[in-house]
Structures are given as C-alpha cells and as structure tokens.
Short mmCIF file of N, CA and C in Angstrom, two decimals:
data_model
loop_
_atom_site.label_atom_id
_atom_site.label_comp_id
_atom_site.label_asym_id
_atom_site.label_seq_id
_atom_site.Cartn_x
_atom_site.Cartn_y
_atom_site.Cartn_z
N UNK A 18 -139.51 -58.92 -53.81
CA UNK A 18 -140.69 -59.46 -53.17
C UNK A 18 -141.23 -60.62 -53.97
N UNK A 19 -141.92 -61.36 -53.32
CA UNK A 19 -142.19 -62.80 -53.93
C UNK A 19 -143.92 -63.21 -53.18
N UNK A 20 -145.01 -63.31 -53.89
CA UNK A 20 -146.28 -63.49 -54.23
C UNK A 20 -146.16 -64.92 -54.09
N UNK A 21 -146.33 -65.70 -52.98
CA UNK A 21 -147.25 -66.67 -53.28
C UNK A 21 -148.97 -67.15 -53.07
N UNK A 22 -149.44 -67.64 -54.24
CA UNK A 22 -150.99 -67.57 -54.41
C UNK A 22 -150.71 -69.12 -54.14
N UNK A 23 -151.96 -69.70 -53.30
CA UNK A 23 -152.29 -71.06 -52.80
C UNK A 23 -152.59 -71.63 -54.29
N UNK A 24 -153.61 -72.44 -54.46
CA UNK A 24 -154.71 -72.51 -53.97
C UNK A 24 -155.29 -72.66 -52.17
N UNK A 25 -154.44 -73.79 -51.53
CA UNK A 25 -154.12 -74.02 -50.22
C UNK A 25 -153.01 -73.97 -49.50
N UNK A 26 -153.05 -74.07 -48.69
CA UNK A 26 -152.27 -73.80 -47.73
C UNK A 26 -151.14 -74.73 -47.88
N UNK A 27 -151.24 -75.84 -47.98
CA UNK A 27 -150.19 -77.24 -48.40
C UNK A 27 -149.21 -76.59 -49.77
N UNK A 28 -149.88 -76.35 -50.70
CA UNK A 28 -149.89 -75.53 -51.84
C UNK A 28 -148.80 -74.47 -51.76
N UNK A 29 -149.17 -73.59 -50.84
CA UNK A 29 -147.96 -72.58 -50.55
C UNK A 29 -147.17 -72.76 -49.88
N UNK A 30 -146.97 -73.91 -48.94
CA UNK A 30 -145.62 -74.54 -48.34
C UNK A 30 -145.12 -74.70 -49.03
N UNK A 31 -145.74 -75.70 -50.16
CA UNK A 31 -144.66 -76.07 -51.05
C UNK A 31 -144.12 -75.06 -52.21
N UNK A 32 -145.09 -73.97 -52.41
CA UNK A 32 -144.05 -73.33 -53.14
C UNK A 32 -142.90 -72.69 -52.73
N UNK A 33 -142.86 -72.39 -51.21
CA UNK A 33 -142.65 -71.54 -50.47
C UNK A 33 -141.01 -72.44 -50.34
N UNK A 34 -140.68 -73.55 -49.81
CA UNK A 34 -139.92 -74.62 -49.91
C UNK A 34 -139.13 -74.89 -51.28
N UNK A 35 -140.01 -74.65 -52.48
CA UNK A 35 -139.09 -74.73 -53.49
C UNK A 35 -138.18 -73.24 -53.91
N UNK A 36 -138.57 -72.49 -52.99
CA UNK A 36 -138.06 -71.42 -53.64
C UNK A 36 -136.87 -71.34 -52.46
N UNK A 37 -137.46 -71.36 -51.17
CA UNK A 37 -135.93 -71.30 -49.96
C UNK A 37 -135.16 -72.78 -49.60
N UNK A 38 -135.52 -73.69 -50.15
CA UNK A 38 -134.96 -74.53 -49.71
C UNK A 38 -135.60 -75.22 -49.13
N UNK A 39 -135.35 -76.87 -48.88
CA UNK A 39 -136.71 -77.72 -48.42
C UNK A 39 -135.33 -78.34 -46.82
N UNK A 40 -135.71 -78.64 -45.62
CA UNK A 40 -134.60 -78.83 -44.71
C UNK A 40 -135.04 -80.39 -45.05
N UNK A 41 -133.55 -80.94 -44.19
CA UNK A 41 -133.25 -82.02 -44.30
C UNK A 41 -133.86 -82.71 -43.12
N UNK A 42 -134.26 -84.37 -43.56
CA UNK A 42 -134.53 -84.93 -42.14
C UNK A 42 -133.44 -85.27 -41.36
N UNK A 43 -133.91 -84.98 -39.83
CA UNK A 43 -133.03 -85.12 -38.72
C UNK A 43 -132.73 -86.30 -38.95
N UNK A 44 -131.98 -86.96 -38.24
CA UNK A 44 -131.49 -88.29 -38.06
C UNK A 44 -132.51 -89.20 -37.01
N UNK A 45 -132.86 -90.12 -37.24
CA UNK A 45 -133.86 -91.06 -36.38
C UNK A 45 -133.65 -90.95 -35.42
N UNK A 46 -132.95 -91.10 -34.65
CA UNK A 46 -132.69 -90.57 -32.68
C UNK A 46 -133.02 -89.56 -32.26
N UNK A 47 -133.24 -88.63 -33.31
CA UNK A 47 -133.51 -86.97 -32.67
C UNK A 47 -134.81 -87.22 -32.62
N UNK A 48 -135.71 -88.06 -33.45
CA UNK A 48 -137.37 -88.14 -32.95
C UNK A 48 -137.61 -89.37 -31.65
N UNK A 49 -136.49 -89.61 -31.05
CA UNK A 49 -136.51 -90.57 -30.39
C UNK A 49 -136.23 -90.31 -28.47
N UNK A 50 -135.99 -91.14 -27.47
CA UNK A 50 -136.62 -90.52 -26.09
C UNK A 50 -135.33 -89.48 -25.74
N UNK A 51 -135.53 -88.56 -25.44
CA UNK A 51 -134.44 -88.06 -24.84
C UNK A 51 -134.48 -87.89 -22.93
N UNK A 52 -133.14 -88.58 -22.42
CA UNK A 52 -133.09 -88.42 -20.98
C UNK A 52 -132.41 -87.46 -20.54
N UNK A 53 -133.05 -86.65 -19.57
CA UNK A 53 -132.38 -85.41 -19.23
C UNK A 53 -132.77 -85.33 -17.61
N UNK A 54 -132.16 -84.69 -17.01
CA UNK A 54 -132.89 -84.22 -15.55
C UNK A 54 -131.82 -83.05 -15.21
N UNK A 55 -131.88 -82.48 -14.41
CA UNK A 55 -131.70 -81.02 -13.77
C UNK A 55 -129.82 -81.71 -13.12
N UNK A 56 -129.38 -82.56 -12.75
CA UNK A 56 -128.37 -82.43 -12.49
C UNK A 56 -128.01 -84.17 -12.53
N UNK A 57 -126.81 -84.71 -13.33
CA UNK A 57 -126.47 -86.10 -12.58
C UNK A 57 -125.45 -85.50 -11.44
N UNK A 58 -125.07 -86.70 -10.31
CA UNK A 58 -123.96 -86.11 -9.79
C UNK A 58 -122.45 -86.50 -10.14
N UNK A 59 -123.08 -87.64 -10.95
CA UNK A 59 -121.78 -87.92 -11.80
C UNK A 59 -121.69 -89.05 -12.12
N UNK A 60 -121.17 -90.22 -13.21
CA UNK A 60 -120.88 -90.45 -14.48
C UNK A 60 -121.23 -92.08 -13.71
N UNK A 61 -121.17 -92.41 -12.61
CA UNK A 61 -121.92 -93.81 -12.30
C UNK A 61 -123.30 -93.32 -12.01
N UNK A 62 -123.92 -92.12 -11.56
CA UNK A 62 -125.00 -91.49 -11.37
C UNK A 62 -125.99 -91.75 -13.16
N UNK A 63 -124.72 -91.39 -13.74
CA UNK A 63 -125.44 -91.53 -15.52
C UNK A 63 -125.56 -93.44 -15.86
N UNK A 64 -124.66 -93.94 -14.87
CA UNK A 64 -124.59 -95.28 -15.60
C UNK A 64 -125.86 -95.42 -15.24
N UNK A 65 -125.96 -95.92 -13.73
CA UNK A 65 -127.16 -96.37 -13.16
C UNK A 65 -128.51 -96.18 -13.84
N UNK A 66 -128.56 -94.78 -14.41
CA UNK A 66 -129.98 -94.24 -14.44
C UNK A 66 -129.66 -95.53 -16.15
N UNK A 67 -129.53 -95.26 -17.13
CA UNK A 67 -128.85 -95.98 -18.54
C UNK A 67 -129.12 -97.22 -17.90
N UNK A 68 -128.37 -97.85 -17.28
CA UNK A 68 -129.01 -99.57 -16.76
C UNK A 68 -130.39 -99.37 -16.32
N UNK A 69 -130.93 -98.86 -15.57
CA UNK A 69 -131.73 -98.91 -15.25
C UNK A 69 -133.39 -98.30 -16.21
N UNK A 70 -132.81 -97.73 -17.34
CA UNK A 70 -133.62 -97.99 -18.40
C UNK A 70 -133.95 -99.14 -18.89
N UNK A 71 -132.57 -99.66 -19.33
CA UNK A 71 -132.35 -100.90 -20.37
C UNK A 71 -133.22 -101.70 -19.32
N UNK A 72 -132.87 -101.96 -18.33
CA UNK A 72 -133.45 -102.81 -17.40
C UNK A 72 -134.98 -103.11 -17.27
N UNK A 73 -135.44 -102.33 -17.38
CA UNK A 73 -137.25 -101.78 -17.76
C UNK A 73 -137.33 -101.88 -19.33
N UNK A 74 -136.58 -101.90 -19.78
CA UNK A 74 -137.15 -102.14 -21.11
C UNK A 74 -137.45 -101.20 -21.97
N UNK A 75 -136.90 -100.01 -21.65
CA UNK A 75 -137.10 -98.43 -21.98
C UNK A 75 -136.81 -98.31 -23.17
N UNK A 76 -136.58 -96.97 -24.31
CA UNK A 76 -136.05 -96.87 -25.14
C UNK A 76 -135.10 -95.58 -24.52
N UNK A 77 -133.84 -95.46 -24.74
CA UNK A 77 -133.32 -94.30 -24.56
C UNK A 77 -132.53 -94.12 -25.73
N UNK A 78 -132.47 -92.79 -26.32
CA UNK A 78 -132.17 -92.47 -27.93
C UNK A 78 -130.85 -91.44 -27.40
N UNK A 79 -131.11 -90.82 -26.57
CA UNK A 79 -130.48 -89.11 -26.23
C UNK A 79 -129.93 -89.20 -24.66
N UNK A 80 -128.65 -89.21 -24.21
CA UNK A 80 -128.82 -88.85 -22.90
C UNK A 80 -128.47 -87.31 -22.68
N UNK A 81 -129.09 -86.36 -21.71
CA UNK A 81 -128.51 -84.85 -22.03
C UNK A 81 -127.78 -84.51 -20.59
N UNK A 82 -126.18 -84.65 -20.62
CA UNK A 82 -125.57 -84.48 -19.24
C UNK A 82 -125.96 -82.99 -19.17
N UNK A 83 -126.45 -82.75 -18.03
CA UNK A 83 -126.75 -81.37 -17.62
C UNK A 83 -125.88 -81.00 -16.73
N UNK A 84 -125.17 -79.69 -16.75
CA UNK A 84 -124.79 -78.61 -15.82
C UNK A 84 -123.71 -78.95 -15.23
N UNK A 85 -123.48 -79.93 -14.42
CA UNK A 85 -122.21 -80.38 -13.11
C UNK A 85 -121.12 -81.23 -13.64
N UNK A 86 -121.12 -80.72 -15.40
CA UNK A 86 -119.88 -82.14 -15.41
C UNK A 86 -118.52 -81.11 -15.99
N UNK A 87 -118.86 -80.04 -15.92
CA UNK A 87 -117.76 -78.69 -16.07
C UNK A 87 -116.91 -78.87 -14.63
N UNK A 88 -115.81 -78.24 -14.56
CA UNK A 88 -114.95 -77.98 -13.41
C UNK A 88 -115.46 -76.98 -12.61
N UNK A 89 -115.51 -75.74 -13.28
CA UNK A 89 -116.17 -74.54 -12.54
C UNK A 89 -116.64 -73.55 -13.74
N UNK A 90 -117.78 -73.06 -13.16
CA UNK A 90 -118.42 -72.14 -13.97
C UNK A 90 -118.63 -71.85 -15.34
N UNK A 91 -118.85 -73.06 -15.75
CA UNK A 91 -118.62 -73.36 -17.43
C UNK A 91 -117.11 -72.94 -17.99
N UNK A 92 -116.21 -74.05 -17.76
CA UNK A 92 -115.12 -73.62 -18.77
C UNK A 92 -114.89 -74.73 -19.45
N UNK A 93 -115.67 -75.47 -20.21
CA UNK A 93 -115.21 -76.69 -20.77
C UNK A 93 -114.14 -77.38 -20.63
N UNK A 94 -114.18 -77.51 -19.44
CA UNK A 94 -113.17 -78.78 -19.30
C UNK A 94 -114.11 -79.84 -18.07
N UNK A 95 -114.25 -81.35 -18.56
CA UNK A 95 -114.67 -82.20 -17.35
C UNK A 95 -114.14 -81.93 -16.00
N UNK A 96 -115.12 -82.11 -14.83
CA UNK A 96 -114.70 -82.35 -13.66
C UNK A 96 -114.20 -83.77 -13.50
N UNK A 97 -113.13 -83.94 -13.05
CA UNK A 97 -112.46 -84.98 -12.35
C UNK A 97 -113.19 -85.78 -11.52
N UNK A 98 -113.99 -85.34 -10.60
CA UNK A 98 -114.90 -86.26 -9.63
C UNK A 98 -116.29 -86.39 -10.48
N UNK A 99 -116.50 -85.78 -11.38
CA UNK A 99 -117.80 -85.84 -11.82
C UNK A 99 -117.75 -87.33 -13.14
N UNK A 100 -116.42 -87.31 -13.37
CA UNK A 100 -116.12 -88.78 -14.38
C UNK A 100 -115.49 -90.39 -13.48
N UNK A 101 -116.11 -90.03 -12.19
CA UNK A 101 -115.56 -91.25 -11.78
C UNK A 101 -114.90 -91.97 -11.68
N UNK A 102 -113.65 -91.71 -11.88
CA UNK A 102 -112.49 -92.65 -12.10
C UNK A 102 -111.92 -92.74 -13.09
N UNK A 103 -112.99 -92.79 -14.70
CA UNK A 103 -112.47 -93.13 -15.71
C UNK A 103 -112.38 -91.44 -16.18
N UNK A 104 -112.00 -92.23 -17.53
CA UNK A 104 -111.87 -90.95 -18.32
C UNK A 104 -112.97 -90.53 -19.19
N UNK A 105 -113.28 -89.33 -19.48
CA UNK A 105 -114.53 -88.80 -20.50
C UNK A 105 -114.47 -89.75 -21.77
N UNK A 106 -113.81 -89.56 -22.27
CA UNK A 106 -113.83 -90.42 -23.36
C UNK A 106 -113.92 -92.20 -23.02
N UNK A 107 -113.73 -92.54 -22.31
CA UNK A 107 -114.44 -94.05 -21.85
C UNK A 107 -115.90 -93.96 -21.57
N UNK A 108 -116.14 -92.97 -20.87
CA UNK A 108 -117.75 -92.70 -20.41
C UNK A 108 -118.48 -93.03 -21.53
N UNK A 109 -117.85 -91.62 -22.64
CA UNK A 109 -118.48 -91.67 -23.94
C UNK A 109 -119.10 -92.91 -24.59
N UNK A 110 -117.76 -93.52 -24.83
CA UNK A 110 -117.73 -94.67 -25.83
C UNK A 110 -118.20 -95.80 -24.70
N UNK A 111 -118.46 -95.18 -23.64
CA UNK A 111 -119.59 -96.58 -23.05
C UNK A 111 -121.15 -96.24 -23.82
N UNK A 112 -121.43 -95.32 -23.91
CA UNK A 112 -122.45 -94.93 -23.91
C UNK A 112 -123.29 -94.89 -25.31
N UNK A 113 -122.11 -94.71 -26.19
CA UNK A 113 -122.44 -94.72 -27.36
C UNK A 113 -122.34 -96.64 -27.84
N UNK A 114 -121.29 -97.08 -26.86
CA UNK A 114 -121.61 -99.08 -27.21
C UNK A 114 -122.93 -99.10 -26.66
N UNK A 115 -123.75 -98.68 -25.98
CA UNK A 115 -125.22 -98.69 -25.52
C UNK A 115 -126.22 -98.36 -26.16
N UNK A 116 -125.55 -97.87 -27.40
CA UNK A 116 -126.71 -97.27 -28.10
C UNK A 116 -127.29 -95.72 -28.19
N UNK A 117 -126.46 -95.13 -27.18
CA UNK A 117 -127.22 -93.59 -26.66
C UNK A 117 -126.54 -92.70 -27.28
N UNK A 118 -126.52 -91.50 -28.09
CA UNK A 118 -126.13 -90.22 -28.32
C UNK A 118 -126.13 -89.57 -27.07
N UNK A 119 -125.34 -88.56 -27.08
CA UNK A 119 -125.11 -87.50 -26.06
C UNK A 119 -125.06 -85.89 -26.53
N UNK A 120 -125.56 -85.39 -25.58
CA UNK A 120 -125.39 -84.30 -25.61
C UNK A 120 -125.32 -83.66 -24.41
N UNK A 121 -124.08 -82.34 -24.51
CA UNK A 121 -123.42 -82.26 -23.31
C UNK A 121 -123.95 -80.53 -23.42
N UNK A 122 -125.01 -80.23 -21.93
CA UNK A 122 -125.83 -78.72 -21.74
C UNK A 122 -124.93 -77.82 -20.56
N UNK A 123 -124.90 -76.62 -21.01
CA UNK A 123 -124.03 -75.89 -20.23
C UNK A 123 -124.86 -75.01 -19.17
N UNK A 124 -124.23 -74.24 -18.04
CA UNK A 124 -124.79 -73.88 -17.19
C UNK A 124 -125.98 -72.43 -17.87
N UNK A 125 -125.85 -72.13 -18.85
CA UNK A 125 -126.13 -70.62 -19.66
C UNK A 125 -124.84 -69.91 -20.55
N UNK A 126 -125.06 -69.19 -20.79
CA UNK A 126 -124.28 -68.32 -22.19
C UNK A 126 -123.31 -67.59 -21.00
N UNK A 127 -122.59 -68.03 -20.17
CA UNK A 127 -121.99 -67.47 -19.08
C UNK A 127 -120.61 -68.53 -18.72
N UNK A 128 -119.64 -67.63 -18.14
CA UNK A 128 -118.52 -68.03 -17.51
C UNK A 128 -118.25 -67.47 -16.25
N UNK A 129 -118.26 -68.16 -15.10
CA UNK A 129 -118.36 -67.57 -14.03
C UNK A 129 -116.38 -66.91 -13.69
N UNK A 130 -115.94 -66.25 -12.65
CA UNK A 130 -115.23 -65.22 -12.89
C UNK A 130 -113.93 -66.50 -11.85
N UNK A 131 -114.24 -67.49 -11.70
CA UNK A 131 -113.58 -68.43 -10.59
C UNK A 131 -113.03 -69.81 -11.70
N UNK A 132 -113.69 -69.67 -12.81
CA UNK A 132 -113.26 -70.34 -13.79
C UNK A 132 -111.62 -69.64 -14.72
N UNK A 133 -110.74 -71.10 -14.93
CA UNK A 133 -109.46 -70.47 -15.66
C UNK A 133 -109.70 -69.78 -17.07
N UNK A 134 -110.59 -69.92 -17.96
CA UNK A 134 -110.22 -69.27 -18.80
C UNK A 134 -111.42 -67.65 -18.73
N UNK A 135 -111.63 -67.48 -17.25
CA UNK A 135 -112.48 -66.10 -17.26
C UNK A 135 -111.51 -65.09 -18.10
N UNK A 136 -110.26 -64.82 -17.47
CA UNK A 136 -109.06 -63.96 -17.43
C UNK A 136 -108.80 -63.41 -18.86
N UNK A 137 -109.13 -64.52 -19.85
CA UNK A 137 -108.79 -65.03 -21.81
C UNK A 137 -109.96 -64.32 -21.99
N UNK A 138 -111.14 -64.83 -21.74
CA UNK A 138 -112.48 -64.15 -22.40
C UNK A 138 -112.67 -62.46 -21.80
N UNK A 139 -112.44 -62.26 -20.37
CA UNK A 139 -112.28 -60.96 -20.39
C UNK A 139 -111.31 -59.56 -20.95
N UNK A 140 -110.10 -60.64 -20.90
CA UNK A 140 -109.47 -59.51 -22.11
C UNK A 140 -109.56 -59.38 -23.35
N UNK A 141 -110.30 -60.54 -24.25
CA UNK A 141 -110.68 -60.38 -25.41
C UNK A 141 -112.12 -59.55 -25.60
N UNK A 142 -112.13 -58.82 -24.24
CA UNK A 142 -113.83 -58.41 -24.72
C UNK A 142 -115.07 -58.96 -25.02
N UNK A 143 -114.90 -60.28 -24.61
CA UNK A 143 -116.11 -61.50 -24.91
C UNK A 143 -117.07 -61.52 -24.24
N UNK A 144 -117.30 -60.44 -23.08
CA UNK A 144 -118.80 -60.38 -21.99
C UNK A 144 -119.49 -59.30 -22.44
N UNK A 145 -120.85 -59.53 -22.32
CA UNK A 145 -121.86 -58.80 -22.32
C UNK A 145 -121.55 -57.46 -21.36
N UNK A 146 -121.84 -56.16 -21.58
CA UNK A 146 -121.94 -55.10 -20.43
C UNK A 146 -122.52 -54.14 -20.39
N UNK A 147 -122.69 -53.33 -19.14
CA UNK A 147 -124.18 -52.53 -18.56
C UNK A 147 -123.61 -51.08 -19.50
N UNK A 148 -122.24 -50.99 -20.70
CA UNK A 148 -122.68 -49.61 -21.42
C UNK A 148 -121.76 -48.93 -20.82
N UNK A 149 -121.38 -49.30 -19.79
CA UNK A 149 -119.95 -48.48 -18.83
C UNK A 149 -119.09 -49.41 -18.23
N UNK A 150 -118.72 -50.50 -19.16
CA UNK A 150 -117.40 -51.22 -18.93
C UNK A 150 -117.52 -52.28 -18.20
N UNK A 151 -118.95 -51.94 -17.42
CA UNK A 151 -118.82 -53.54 -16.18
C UNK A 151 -119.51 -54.72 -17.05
N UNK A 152 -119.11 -56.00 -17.14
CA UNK A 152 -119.21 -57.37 -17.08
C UNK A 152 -121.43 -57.52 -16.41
N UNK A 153 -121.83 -58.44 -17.35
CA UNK A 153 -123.47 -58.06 -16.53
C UNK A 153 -123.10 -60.02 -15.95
N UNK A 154 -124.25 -59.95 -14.76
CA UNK A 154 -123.62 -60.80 -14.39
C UNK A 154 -125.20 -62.02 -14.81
N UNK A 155 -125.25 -63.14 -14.95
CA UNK A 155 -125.82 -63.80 -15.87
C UNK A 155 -126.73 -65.17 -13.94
N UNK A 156 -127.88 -64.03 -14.08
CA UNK A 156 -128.36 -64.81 -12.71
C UNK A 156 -128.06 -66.09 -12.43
N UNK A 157 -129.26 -66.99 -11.74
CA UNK A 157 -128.96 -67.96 -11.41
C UNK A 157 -127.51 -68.65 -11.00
N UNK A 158 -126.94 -68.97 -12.09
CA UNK A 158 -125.65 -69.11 -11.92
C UNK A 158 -124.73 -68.55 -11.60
N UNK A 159 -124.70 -67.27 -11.23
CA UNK A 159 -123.50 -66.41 -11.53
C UNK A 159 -122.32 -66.08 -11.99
N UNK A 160 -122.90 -66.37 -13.27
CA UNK A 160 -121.28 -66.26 -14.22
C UNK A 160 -121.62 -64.91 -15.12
N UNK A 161 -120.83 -64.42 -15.70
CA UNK A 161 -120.26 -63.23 -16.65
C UNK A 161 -121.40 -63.58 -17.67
N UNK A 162 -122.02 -62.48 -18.50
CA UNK A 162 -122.76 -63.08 -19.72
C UNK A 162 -122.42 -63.06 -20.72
N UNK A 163 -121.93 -63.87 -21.62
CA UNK A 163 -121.40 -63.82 -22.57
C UNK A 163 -121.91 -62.79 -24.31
N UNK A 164 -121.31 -62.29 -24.54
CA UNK A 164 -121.54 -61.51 -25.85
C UNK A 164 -121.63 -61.83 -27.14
N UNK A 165 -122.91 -62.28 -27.56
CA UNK A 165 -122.97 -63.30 -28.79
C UNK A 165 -122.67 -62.57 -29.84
N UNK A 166 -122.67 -60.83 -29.77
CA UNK A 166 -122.96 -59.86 -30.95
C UNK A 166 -121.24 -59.73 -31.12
N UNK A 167 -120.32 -60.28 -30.23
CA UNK A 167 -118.95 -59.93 -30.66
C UNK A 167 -118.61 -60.41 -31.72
N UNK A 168 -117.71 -59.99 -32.18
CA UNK A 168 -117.08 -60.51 -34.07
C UNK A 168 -116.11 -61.67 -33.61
N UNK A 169 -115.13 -61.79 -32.00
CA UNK A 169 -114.84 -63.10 -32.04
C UNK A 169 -115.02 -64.31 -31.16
N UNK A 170 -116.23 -63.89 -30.97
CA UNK A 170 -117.26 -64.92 -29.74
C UNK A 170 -116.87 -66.27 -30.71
N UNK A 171 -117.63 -66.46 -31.79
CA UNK A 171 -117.70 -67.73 -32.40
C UNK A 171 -116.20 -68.41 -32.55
N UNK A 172 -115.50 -67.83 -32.82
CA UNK A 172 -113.79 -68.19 -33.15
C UNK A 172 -113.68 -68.71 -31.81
N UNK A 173 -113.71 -68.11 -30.86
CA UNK A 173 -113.42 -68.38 -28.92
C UNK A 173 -113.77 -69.30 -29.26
N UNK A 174 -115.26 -69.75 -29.06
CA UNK A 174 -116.09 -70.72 -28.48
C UNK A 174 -115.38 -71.81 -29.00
N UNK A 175 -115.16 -71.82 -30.69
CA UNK A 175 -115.16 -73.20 -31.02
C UNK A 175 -113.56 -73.18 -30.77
N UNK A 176 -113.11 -72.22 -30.12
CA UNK A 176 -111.92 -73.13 -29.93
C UNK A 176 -112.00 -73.51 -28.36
N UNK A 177 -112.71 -73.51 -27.42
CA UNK A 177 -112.91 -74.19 -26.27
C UNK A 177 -113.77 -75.51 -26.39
N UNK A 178 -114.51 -75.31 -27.34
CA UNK A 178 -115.29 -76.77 -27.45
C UNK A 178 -114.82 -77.96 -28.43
N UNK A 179 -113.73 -77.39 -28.95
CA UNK A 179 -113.02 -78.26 -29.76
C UNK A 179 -112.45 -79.67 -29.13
N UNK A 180 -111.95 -79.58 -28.34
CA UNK A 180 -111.39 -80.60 -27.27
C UNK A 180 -112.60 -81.62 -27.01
N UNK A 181 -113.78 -80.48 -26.29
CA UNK A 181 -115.09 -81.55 -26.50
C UNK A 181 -115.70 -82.56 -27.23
N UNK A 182 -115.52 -82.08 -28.30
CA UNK A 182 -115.93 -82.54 -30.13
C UNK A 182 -115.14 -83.52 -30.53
N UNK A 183 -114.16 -83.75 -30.24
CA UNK A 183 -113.11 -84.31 -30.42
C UNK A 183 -113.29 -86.05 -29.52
N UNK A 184 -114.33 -86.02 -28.82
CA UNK A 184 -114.29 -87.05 -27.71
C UNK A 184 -115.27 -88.42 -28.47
#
C-alpha cells in the first residue's frame, strides 16, 4: 500500500505519476478534427467528403471509415465495390498524400455467421456463449460475439488484422 499526502491535489498527481509512470503525449493529430459519420458508401463517397473539406478550408486530422468497407460481417477483408475501382492501398496512400490519418471502425466485437472466416473462429472456440454451447448473437448487427476472455482471441485477431496493418 502506498500513502499519498498532498499538500494539493496537483501535488498528488504528481506524486502519484512518479511512482506509476507519467503517459506519453499523443501525437498532434490525435488532438486534432476527426471525420467520422455512421456509414461512407464507398471510397469516392470518402474522396468527395476529403475534397470537400479542403475545399472549405477545413482542417481534417483523422478520417474514421466506419462499418461498410468489410465484405461481410466483419471479416477483415475490403469490399471490392466499397474501394471503387482502385485498390485499398491506393485509397490509403491517397489519403495519407492529403494529409489525413485513418482509422478503420468495425461493425462490434462480432463476426457474423455468412462471413468466411466464421467456420476458423468457431472451431477455435473464439465466441462468446449462453453457458450451454450456443454462440450469443451480438444485436444490431447480427454477428456471433466475440470472446475477449479467450487465451487465443488476441493471437486470432492480430493475425486477421495483420494484412490491414500492413497497408
């Protein structure tokens, strides 16, 4: 156990900091605009909105592709119609010659059962379940819920998002 006495409050942050560790500053873009909305429909859908910042005179720091740029039911892999013609990695490196970071948001902690690698995660035991074997199913979306408490959830994951990371 560990006693810290102020005098103030500032006082015991900082002792509090020298004893666990003081965090690092984010990188300047993370305090900077982030663009997000509920769905693009796809990757000239992202240009447009990006020109049409710059165009106004905006600042955009962050763009956050949301939800529809998966194939089906979150399996990390791009949709084909959702990249327009080009390839993900052109999108990217348009985006990043623009100035913008990305970050790419998934539908929830879920894989829906119509997606290819459902088949991999269900025989490894990787879904959440009701205690008698069934799969819980993860609303809204309806995909499988994934099991964060498994011992090889994290190993899975990063080997499906690796490909991503890689872009």
């Amino acid at each position: 156990y560990y006693i810290i006495n102020g005098p103030s409050f500032k006082s015991i942050i900082n002792q509090y900091t020298e004893l666990t560790g003081r965090p690092t500053m984010l990188p300047l873009y993370a305090f900077g605009y982030w663009q997000s909305r509920c769905f693009f429909n796809n990757f000239a859908d992202i240009q447009h909105t990006v020109d049409r910042l710059k165009a106004d005179g905006l600042p955009l720091d962050v763009l956050v592709i949301d939800s529809d740029w998966s194939n089906s039911g979150m399996d990390f892999k791009w949709n084909k119609d959702f990249l327009s013609g080009r390839t993900a990695a052109d999108w990217i490196a348009w985006l990043h010659a623009s100035g913008v970071h990305v970050m790419l948001s998934t539908k929830g902690p879920m894989i829906r059962k119509d997606a290819d690698i459902y088949p991999e995660a269900l025989s490894k035991g990787l879904f959440a379940t009701d205690g008698h074997g069934h799969t819980l199913t993860a609303g809204y979306y309806g995909g499988q819920l994934l099991d964060f408490t498994h011992s090889g959830i994290e190993a899975w994951l990063a080997t499906q998002l690796k490909p991503l990371s890689a872009i």
